[in-house]
PDB file of C-alpha atoms in Angstrom:
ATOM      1  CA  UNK A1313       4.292 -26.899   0.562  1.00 28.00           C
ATOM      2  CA  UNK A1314       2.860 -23.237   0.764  1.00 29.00           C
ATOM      3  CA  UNK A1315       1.764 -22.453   4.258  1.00 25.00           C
ATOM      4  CA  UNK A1316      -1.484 -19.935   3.806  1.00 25.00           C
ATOM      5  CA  UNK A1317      -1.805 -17.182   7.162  1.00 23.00           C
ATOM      6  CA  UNK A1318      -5.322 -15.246   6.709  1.00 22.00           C
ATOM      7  CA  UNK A1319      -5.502 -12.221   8.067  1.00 22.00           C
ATOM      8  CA  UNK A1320      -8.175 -10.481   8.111  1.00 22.00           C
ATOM      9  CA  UNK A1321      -8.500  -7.247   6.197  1.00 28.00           C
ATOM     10  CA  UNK A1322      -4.461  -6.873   5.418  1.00 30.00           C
ATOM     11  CA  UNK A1323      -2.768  -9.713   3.015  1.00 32.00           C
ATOM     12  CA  UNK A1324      -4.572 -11.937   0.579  1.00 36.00           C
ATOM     13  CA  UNK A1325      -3.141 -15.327   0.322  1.00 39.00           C
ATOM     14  CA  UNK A1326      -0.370 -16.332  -1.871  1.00 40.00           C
ATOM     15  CA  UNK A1327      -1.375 -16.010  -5.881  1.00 45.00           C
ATOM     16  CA  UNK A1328      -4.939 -14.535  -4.540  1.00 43.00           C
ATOM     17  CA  UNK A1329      -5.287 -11.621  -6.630  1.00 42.00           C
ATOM     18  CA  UNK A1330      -6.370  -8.039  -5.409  1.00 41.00           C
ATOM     19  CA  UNK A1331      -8.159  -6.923  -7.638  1.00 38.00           C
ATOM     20  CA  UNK A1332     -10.420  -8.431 -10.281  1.00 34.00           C
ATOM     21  CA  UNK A1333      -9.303  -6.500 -13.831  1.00 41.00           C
ATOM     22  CA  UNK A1334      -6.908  -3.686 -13.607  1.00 42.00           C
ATOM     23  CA  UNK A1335      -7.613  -2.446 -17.224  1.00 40.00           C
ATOM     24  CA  UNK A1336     -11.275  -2.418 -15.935  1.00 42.00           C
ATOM     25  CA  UNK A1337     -11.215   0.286 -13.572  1.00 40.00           C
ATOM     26  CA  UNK A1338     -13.104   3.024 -14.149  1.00 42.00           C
ATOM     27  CA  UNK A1339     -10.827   4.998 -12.462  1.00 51.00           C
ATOM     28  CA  UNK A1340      -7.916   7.031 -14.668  1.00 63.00           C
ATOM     29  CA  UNK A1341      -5.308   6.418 -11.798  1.00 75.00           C
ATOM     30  CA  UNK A1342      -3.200   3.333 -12.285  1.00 79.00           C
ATOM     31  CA  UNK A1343      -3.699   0.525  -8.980  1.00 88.00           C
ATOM     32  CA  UNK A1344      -0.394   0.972  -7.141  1.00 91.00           C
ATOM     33  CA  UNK A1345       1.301  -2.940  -5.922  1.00 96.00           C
ATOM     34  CA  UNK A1346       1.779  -3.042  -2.724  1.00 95.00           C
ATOM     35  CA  UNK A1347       5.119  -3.325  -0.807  1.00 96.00           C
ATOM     36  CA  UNK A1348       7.729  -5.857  -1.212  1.00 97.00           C
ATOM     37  CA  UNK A1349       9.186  -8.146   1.797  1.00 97.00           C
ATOM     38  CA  UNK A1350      12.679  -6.859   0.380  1.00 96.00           C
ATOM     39  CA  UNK A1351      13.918  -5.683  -2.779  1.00 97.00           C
ATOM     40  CA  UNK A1352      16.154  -8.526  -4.598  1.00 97.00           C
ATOM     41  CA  UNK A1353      18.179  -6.697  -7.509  1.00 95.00           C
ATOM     42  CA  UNK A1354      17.905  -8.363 -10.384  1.00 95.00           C
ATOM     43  CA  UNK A1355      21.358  -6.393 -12.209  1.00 92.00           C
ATOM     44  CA  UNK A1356      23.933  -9.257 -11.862  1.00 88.00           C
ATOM     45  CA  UNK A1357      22.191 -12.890 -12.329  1.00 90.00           C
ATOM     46  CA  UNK A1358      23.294 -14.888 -14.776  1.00 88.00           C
ATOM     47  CA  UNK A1359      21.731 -17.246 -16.939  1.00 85.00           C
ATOM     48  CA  UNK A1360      23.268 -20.329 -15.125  1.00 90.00           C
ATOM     49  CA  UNK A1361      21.423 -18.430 -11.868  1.00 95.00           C
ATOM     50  CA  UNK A1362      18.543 -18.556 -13.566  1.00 95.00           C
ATOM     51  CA  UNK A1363      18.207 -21.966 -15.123  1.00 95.00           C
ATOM     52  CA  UNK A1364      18.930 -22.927 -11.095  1.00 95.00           C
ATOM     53  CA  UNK A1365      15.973 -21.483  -9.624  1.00 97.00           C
ATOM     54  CA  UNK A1366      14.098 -24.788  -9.695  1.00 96.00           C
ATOM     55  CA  UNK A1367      15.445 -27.664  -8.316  1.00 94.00           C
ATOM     56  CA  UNK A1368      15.661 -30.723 -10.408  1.00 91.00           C
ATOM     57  CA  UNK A1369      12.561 -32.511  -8.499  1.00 95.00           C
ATOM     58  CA  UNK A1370      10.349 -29.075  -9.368  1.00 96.00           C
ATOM     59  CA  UNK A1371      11.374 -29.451 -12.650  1.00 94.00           C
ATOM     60  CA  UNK A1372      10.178 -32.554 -12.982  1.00 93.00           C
ATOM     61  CA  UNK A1373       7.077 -32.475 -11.596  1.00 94.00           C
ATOM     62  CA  UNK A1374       6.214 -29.639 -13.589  1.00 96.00           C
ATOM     63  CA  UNK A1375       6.853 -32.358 -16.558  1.00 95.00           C
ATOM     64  CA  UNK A1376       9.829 -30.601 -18.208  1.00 95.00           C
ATOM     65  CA  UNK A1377      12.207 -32.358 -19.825  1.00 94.00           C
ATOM     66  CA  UNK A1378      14.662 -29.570 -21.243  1.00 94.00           C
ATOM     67  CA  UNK A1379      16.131 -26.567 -19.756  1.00 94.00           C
ATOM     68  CA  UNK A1380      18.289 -23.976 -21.493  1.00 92.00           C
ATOM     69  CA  UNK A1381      19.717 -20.285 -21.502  1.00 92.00           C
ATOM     70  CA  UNK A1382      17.998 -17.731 -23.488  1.00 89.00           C
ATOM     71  CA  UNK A1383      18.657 -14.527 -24.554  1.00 84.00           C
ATOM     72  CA  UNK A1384      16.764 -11.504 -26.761  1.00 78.00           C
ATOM     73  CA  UNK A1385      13.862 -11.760 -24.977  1.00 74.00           C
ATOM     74  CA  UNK A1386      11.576  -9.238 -25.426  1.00 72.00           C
ATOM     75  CA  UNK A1387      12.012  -5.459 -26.519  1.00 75.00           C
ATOM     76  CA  UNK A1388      15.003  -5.181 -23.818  1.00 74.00           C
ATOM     77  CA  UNK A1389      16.745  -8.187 -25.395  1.00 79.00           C
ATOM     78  CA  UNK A1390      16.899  -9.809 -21.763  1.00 86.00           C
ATOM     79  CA  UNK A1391      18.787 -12.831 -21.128  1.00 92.00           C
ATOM     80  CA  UNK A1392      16.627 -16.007 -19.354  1.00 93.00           C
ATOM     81  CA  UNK A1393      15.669 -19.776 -19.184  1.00 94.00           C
ATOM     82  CA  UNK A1394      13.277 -22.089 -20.710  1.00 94.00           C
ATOM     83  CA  UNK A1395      11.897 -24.743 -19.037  1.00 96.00           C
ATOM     84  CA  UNK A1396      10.295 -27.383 -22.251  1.00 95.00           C
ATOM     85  CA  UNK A1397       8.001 -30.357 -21.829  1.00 95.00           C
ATOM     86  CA  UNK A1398       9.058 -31.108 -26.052  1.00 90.00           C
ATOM     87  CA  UNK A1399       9.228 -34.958 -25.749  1.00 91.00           C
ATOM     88  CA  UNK A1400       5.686 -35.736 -25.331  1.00 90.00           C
ATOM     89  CA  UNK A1401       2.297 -34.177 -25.983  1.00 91.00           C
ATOM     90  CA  UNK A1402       0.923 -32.160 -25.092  1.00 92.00           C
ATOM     91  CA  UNK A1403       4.044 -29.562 -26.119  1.00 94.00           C
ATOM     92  CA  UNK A1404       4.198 -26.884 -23.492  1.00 96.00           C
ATOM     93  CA  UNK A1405       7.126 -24.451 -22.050  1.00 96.00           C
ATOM     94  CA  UNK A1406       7.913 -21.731 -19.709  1.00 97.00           C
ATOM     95  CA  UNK A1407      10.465 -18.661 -19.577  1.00 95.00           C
ATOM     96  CA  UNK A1408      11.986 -16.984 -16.963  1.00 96.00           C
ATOM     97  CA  UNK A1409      13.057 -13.520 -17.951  1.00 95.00           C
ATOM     98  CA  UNK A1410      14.644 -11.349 -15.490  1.00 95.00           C
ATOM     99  CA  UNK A1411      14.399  -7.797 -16.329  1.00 95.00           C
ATOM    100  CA  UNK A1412      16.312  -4.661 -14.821  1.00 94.00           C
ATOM    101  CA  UNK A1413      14.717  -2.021 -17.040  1.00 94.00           C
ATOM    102  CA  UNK A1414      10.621  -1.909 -16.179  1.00 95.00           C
ATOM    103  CA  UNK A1415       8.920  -2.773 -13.136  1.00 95.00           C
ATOM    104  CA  UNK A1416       5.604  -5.055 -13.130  1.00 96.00           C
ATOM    105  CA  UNK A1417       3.668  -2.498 -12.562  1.00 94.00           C
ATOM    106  CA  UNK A1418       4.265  -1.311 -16.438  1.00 93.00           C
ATOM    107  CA  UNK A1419       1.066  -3.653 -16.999  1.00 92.00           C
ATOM    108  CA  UNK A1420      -1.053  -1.417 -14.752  1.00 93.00           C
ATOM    109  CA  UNK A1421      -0.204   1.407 -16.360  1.00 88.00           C
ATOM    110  CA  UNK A1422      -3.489   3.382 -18.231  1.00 86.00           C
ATOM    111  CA  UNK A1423      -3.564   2.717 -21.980  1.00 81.00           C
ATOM    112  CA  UNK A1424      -1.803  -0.904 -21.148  1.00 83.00           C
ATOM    113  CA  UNK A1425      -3.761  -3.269 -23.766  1.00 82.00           C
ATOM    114  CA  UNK A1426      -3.410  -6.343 -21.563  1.00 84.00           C
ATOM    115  CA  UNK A1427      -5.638  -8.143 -19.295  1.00 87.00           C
ATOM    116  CA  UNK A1428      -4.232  -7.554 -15.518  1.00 92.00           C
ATOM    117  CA  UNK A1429      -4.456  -8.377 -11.843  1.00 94.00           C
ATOM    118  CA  UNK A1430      -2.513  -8.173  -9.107  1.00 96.00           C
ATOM    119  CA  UNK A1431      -1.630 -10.891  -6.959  1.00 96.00           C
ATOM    120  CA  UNK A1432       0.713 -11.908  -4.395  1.00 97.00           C
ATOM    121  CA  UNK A1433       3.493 -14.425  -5.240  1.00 98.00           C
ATOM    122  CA  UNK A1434       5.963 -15.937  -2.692  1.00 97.00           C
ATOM    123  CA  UNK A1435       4.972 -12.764  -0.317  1.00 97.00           C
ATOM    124  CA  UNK A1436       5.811 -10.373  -3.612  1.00 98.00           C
ATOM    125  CA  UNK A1437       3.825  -8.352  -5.442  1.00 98.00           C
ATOM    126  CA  UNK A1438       2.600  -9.446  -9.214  1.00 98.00           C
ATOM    127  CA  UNK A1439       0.841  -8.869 -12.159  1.00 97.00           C
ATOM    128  CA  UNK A1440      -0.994 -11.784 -14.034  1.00 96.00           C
ATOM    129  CA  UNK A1441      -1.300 -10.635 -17.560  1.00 94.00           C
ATOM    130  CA  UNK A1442      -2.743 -11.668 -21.140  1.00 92.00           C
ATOM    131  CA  UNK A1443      -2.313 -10.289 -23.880  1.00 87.00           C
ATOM    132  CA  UNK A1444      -5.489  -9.780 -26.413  1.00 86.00           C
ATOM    133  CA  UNK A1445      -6.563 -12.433 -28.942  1.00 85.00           C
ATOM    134  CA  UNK A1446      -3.239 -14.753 -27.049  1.00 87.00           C
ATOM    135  CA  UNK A1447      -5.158 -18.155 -26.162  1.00 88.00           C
ATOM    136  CA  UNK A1448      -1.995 -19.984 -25.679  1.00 91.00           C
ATOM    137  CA  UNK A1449      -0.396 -18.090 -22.838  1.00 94.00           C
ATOM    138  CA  UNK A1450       0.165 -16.423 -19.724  1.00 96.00           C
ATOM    139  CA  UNK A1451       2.198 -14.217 -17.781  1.00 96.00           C
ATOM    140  CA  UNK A1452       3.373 -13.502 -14.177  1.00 98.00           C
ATOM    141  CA  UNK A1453       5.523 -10.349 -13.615  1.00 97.00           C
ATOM    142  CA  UNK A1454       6.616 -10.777 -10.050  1.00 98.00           C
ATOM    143  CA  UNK A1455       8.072  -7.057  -8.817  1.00 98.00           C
ATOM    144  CA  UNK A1456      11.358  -8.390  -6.734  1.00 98.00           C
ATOM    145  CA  UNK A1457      12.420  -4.831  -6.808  1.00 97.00           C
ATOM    146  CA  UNK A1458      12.137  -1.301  -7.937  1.00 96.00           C
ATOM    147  CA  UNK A1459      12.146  -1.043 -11.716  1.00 96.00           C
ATOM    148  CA  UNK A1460      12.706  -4.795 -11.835  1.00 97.00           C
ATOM    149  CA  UNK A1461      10.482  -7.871 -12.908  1.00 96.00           C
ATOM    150  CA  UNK A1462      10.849 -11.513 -12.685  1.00 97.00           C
ATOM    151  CA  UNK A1463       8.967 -12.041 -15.692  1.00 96.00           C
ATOM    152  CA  UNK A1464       7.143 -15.802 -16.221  1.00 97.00           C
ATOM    153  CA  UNK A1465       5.405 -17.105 -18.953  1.00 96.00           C
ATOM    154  CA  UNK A1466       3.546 -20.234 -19.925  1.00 97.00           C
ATOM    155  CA  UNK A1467       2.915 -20.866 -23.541  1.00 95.00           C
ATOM    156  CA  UNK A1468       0.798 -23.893 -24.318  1.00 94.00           C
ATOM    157  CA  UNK A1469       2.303 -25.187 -27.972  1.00 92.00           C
ATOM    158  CA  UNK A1470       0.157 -28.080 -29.077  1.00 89.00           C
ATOM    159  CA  UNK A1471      -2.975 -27.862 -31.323  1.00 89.00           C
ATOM    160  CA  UNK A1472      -5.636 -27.761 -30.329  1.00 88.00           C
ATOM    161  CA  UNK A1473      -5.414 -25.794 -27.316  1.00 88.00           C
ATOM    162  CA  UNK A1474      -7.392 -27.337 -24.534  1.00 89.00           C
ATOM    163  CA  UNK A1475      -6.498 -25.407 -21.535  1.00 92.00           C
ATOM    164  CA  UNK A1476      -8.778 -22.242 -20.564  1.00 92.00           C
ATOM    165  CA  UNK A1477      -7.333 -18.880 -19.721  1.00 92.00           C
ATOM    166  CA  UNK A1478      -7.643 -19.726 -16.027  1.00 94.00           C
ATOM    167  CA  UNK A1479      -5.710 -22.693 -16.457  1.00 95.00           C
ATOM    168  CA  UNK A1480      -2.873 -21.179 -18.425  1.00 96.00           C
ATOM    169  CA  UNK A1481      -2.717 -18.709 -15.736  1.00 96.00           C
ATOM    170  CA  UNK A1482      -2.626 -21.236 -13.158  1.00 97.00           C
ATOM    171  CA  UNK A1483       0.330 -22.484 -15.088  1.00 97.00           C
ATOM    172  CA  UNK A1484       2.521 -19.582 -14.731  1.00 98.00           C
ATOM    173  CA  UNK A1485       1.465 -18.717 -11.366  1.00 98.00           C
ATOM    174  CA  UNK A1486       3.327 -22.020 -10.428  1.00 98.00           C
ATOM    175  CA  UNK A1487       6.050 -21.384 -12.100  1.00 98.00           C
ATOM    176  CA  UNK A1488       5.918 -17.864 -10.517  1.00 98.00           C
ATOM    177  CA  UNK A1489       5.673 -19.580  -6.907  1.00 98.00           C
ATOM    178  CA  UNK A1490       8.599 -21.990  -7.396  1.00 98.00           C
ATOM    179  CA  UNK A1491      10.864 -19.544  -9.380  1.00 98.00           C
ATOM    180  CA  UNK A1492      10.000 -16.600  -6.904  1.00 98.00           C
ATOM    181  CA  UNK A1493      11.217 -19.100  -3.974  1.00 97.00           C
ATOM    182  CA  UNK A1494      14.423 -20.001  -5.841  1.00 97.00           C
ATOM    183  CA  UNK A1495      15.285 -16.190  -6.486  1.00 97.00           C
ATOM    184  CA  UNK A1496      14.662 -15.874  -2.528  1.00 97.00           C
ATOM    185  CA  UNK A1497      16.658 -18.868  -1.672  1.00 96.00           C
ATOM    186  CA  UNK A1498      19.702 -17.276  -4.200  1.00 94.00           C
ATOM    187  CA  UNK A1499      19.885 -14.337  -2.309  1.00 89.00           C
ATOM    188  CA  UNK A1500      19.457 -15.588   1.035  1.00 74.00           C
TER     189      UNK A1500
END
């Protein structure tokens, strides 16, 4: 259960975003994410770590049915989890990727070719982003600390695809929430 505390003119509420498009902005200056409750290094978690994040209930009510390690993710060749729903249609999955190299805020960055926003996940800092022409996924970079990224994704892997953009985005941002919570949890 997420407890929501509006305040007005400081902190939008959990997976609110901030801003509407960051690759919008007419401005030349990258948005900045705002501060973190605490940094959580990334460095040392293993993939069992990982895989832990969710509980088994979360896991099931997110209708997943496999779990399993990871690795060579990505251009850093990061080490992760995935999180399947491959027994029944529709086919669906998510990742977990920590990564120790680049921060979130890569995605902000000008010339970035991805759709971004920035939200707030857990009481962290994020970036929702889509890549162009990618109708079958989502991801949610949470910034746990600096030059570090708990990277989700949620790929939707049955044809035809009948969930929008907002709903695949939804998707992750879950994941996000409950994998952002574990990660706190982990490092008390």
């Amino acid at each position: 259960m997420a407890l929501v505390v509006l305040v007005s003119g400081c902190t939008p509420a959990p997976g609110t975003p901030t801003t509407s498009n960051a690759t919008e902005s007419s401005s030349t200056q990258a948005p900045t994410l705002p501060g973190r409750p605490k940094d959580i290094r990334l460095d040392d978690l293993a993939s069992e770590q990982i895989c832990s994040l969710l509980t088994e209930e979360q896991g099931k009510k997110l209708g997943v049915n496999t779990i399993r390690p990871i690795g060579d993710v990505g251009r850093f060749k990061d080490k992760g989890c995935g999180f399947l729903n491959s027994v029944t249609k529709p086919f669906y999955g998510y990742q977990i990727v920590p990564t120790t190299q680049e921060g979130a805020d890569v995605w902000l960055k000008p010339g970035s070719t991805v759709s971004a926003r920035i939200l707030t996940v857990a009481g962290y800092p994020a970036v929702e982003n889509r890549r162009p022409g990618d109708d079958r996924g989502c991801f949610v970079d949470v910034s746990v600390a600096e030059g570090q990224r708990l990277g989700i994704q949620y790929s939707y892997n049955s044809q035809p695809v009948t969930q929008t953009p907002e709903q695949l985005c939804a998707k992750a941002l879950e994941m996000a929430e409950l994998a952002t919570q574990g990660l706190i949890k982990l490092h008390g």
